[in-house]
Short mmCIF file of C-alpha atoms and ligand atoms in Angstrom, two decimals:
data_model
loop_
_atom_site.label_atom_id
_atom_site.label_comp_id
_atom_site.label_asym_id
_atom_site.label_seq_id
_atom_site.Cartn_x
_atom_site.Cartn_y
_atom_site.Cartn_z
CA UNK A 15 117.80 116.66 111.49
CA UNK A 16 120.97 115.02 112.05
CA UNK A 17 120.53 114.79 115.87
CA UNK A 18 116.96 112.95 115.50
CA UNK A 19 117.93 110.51 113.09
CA UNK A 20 120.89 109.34 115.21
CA UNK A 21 118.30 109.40 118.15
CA UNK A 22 115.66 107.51 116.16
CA UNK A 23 118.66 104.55 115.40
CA UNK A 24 119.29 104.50 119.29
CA UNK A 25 115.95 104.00 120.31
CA UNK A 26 115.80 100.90 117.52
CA UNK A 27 118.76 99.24 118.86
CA UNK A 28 117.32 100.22 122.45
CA UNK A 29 114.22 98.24 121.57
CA UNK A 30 116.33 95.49 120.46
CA UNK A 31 118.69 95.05 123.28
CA UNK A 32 115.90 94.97 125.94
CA UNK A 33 114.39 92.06 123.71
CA UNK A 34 118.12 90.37 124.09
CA UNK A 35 117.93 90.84 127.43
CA UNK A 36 114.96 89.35 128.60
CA UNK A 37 115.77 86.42 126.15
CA UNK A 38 118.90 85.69 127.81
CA UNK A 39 117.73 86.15 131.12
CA UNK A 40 115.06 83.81 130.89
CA UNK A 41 117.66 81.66 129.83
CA UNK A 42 119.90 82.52 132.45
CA UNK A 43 122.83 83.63 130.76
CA UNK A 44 124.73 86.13 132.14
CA UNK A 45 125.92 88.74 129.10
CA UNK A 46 129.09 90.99 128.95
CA UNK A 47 130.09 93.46 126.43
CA UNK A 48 133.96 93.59 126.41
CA UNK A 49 135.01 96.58 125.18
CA UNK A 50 138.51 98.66 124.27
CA UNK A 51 141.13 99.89 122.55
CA UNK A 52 141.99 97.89 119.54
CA UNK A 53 145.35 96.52 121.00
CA UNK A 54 144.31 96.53 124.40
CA UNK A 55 144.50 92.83 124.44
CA UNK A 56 140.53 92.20 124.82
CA UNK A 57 140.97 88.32 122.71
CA UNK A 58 144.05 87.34 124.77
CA UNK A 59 142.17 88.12 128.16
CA UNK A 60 139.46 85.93 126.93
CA UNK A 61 142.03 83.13 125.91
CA UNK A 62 143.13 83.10 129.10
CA UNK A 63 140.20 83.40 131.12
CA UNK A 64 138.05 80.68 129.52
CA UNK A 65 139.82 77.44 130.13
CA UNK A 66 140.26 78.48 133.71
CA UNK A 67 136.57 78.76 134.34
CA UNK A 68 135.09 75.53 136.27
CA UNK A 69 134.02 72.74 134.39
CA UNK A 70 130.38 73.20 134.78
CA UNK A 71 130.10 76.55 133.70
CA UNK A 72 130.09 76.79 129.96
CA UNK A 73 130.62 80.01 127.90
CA UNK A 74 130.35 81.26 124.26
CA UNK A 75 131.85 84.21 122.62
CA UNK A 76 130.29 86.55 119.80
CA UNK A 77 133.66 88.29 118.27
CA UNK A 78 132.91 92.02 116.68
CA UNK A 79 135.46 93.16 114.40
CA UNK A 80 135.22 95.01 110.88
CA UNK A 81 137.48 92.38 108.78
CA UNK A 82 139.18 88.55 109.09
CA UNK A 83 137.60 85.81 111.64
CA UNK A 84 140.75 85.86 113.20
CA UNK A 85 139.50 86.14 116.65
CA UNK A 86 136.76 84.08 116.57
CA UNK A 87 139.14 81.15 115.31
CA UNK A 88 141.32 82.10 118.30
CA UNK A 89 138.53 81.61 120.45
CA UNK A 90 137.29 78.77 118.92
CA UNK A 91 141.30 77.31 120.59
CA UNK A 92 139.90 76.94 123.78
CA UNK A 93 136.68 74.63 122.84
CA UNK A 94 133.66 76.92 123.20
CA UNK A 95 130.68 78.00 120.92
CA UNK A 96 132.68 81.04 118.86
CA UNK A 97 131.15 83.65 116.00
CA UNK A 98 132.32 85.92 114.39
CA UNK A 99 130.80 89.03 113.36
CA UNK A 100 132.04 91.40 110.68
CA UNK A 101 130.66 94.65 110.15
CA UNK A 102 131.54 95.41 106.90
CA UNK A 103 133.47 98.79 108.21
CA UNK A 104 131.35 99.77 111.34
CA UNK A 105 133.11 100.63 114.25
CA UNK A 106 130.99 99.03 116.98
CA UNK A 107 128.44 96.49 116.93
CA UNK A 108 124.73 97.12 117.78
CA UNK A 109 122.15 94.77 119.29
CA UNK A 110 121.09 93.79 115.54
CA UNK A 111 124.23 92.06 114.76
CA UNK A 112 124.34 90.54 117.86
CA UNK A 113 120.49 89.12 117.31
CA UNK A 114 121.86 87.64 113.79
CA UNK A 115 124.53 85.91 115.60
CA UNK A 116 123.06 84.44 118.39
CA UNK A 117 120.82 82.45 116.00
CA UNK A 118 124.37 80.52 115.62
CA UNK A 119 124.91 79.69 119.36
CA UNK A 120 123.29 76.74 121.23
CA UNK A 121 121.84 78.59 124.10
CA UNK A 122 120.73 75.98 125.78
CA UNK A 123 124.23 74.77 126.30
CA UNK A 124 125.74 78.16 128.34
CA UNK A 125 125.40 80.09 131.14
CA UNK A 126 127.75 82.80 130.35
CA UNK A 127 127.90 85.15 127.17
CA UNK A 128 131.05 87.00 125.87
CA UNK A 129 130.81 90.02 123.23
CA UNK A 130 133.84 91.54 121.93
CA UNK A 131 132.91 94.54 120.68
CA UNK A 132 134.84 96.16 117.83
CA UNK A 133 138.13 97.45 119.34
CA UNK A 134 137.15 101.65 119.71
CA UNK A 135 136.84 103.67 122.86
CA UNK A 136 134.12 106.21 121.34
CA UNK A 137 130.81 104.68 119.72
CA UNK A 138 130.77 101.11 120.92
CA UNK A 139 129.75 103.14 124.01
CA UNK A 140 126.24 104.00 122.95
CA UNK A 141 125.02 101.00 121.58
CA UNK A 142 123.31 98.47 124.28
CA UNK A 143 123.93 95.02 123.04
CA UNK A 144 121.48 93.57 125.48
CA UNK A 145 124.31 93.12 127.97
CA UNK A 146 124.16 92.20 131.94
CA UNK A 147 126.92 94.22 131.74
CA UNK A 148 130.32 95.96 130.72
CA UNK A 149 134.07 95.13 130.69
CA UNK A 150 136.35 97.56 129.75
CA UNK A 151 139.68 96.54 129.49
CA UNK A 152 142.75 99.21 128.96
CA UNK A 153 145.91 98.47 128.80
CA UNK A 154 148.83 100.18 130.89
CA UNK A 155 150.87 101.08 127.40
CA UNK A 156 147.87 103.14 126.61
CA UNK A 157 148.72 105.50 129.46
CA UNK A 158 146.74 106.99 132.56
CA UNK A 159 144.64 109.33 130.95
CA UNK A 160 141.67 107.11 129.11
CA UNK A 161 139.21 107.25 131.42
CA UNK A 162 138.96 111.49 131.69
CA UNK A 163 139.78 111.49 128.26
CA UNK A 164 136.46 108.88 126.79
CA UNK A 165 134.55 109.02 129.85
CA UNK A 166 131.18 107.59 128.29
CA UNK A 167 133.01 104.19 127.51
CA UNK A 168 134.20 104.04 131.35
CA UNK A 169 130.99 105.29 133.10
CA UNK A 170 128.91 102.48 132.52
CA UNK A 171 131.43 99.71 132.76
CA UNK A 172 131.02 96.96 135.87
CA UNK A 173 134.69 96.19 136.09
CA UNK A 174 137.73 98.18 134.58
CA UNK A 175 141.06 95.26 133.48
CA UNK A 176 143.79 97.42 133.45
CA UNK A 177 146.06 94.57 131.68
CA UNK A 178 149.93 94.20 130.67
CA UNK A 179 150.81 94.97 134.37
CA UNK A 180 153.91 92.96 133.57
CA UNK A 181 155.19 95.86 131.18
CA UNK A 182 154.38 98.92 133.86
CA UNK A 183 158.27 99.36 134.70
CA UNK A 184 158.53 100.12 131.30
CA UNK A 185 155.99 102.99 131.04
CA UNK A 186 155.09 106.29 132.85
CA UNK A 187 151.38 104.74 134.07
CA UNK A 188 150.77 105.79 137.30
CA UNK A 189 147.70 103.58 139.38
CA UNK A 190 146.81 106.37 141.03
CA UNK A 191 145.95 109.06 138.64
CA UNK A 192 144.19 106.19 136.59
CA UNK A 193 141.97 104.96 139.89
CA UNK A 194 141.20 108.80 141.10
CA UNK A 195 139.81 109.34 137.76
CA UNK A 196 137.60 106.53 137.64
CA UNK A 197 136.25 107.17 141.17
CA UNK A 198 134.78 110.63 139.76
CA UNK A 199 133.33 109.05 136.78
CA UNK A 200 131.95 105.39 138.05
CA UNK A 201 133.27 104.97 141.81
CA UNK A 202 131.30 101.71 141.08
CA UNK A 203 133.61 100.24 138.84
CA UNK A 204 135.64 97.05 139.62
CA UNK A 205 139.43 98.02 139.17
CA UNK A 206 141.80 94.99 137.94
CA UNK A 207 145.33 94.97 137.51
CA UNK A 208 146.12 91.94 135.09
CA UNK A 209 148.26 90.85 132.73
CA UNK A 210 146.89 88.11 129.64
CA UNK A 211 150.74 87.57 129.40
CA UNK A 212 151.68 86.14 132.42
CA UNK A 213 148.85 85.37 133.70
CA UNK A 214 148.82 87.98 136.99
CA UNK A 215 145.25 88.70 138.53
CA UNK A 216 143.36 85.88 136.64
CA UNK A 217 142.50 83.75 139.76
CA UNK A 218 140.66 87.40 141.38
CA UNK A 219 139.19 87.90 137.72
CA UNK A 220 138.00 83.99 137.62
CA UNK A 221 136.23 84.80 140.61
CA UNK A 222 135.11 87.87 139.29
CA UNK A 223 133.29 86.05 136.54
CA UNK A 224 131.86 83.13 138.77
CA UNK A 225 130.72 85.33 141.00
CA UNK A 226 128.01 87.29 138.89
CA UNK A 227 126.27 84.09 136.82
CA UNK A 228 122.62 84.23 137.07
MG1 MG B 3 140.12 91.08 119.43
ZN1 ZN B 4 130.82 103.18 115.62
#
């Protein structure tokens, strides 16, 4: 019983993303779903990244989080289209939310979408959001072992940003056992070393991000 009622909610919110999808592709926006550990510095990244994109490409960002509009007001620093979403104690968002929110955003005026999902490695996982696709970003103080350890968050995602690279010295994080990992559960995956600190691997991630607009 339990097993078809959670199937019968995923095939909703399945209906619903691919409706978000072809609505933002036929507006040409290109849609990632950032997700993470809460901590993992998914905001900062996005603080940093946006005023470095070119002038003529314009973003907005959809922040997911359970409590405050912290975030979003953070966001909402660096001059673009920001909303916050708060889901009154749900740990991930679902392409609902995200419908209700992008009521709020002049689409019209972007070409790129950002969704910070609620910070959680596990069920944020499941739910399509109508996304192009997925960032995952984990951070180096989280240690090597997140990708065997919640392999449905990291088998889906486009590009991996392992970030505070400026604080490995300090840990035990070894590159290698993290990339080996990943190669046997998305050998796809984009692998990033960055740092929303000091700014290390932003120009490659700029690039990145131009590259794949529709
Ligand atoms: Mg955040
Ligand atoms: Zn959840």
């Amino acid at each position: 019983m339990k097993v078809n009622v959670m199937s019968d909610i995923l095939k909703a919110n399945d209906l619903l993303a691919q409706d978000i999808k072809e609505m933002l592709k036929k507006k040409q926006i290109v849609s990632w779903n950032i997700m993470g550990s809460p901590g993992s510095g998914k905001t900062s990244i996005l603080e940093r990244l946006i005023p470095m994109l070119p002038g003529d490409v314009k973003a907005a960002v959809i922040e997911g989080d359970l409590a405050t509009s912290r975030d979003a007001e953070r966001i909402a620093k660096t001059g673009v289209q920001s909303t916050q979403i708060n889901t009154q104690g749900a740990c991930h968002l679902d392409a609902a939310m995200v419908r209700t929110a992008l009521e709020k955003i002049d689409l019209d005026d972007i070409s790129i979408l950002f969704i910070e999902n609620v910070g959680n490695l596990i069920c944020p996982a499941g739910f399509s959001l109508g996304e192009t696709g997925r960032i995952i970003v984990s951070s180096i103080t989280e240690g090597d072992d997140k990708p065997e350890k919640y392999p449905s968050m990291f088998k889906n995602a486009h590009v991996v940003l392992l970030n505070k690279i400026d604080l490995k010295s300090q840990t035990n994080f070894r590159i290698d056992n993290f990339t080996r990992e990943m190669k046997k559960i998305n050998p796809q995956a984009d692998i990033m070393q960055i740092s929303a600190t000091n700014g290390s691997g932003f120009t490659e991630l700029v690039n990145w991000v131009v590259g794949r607009l529709l």
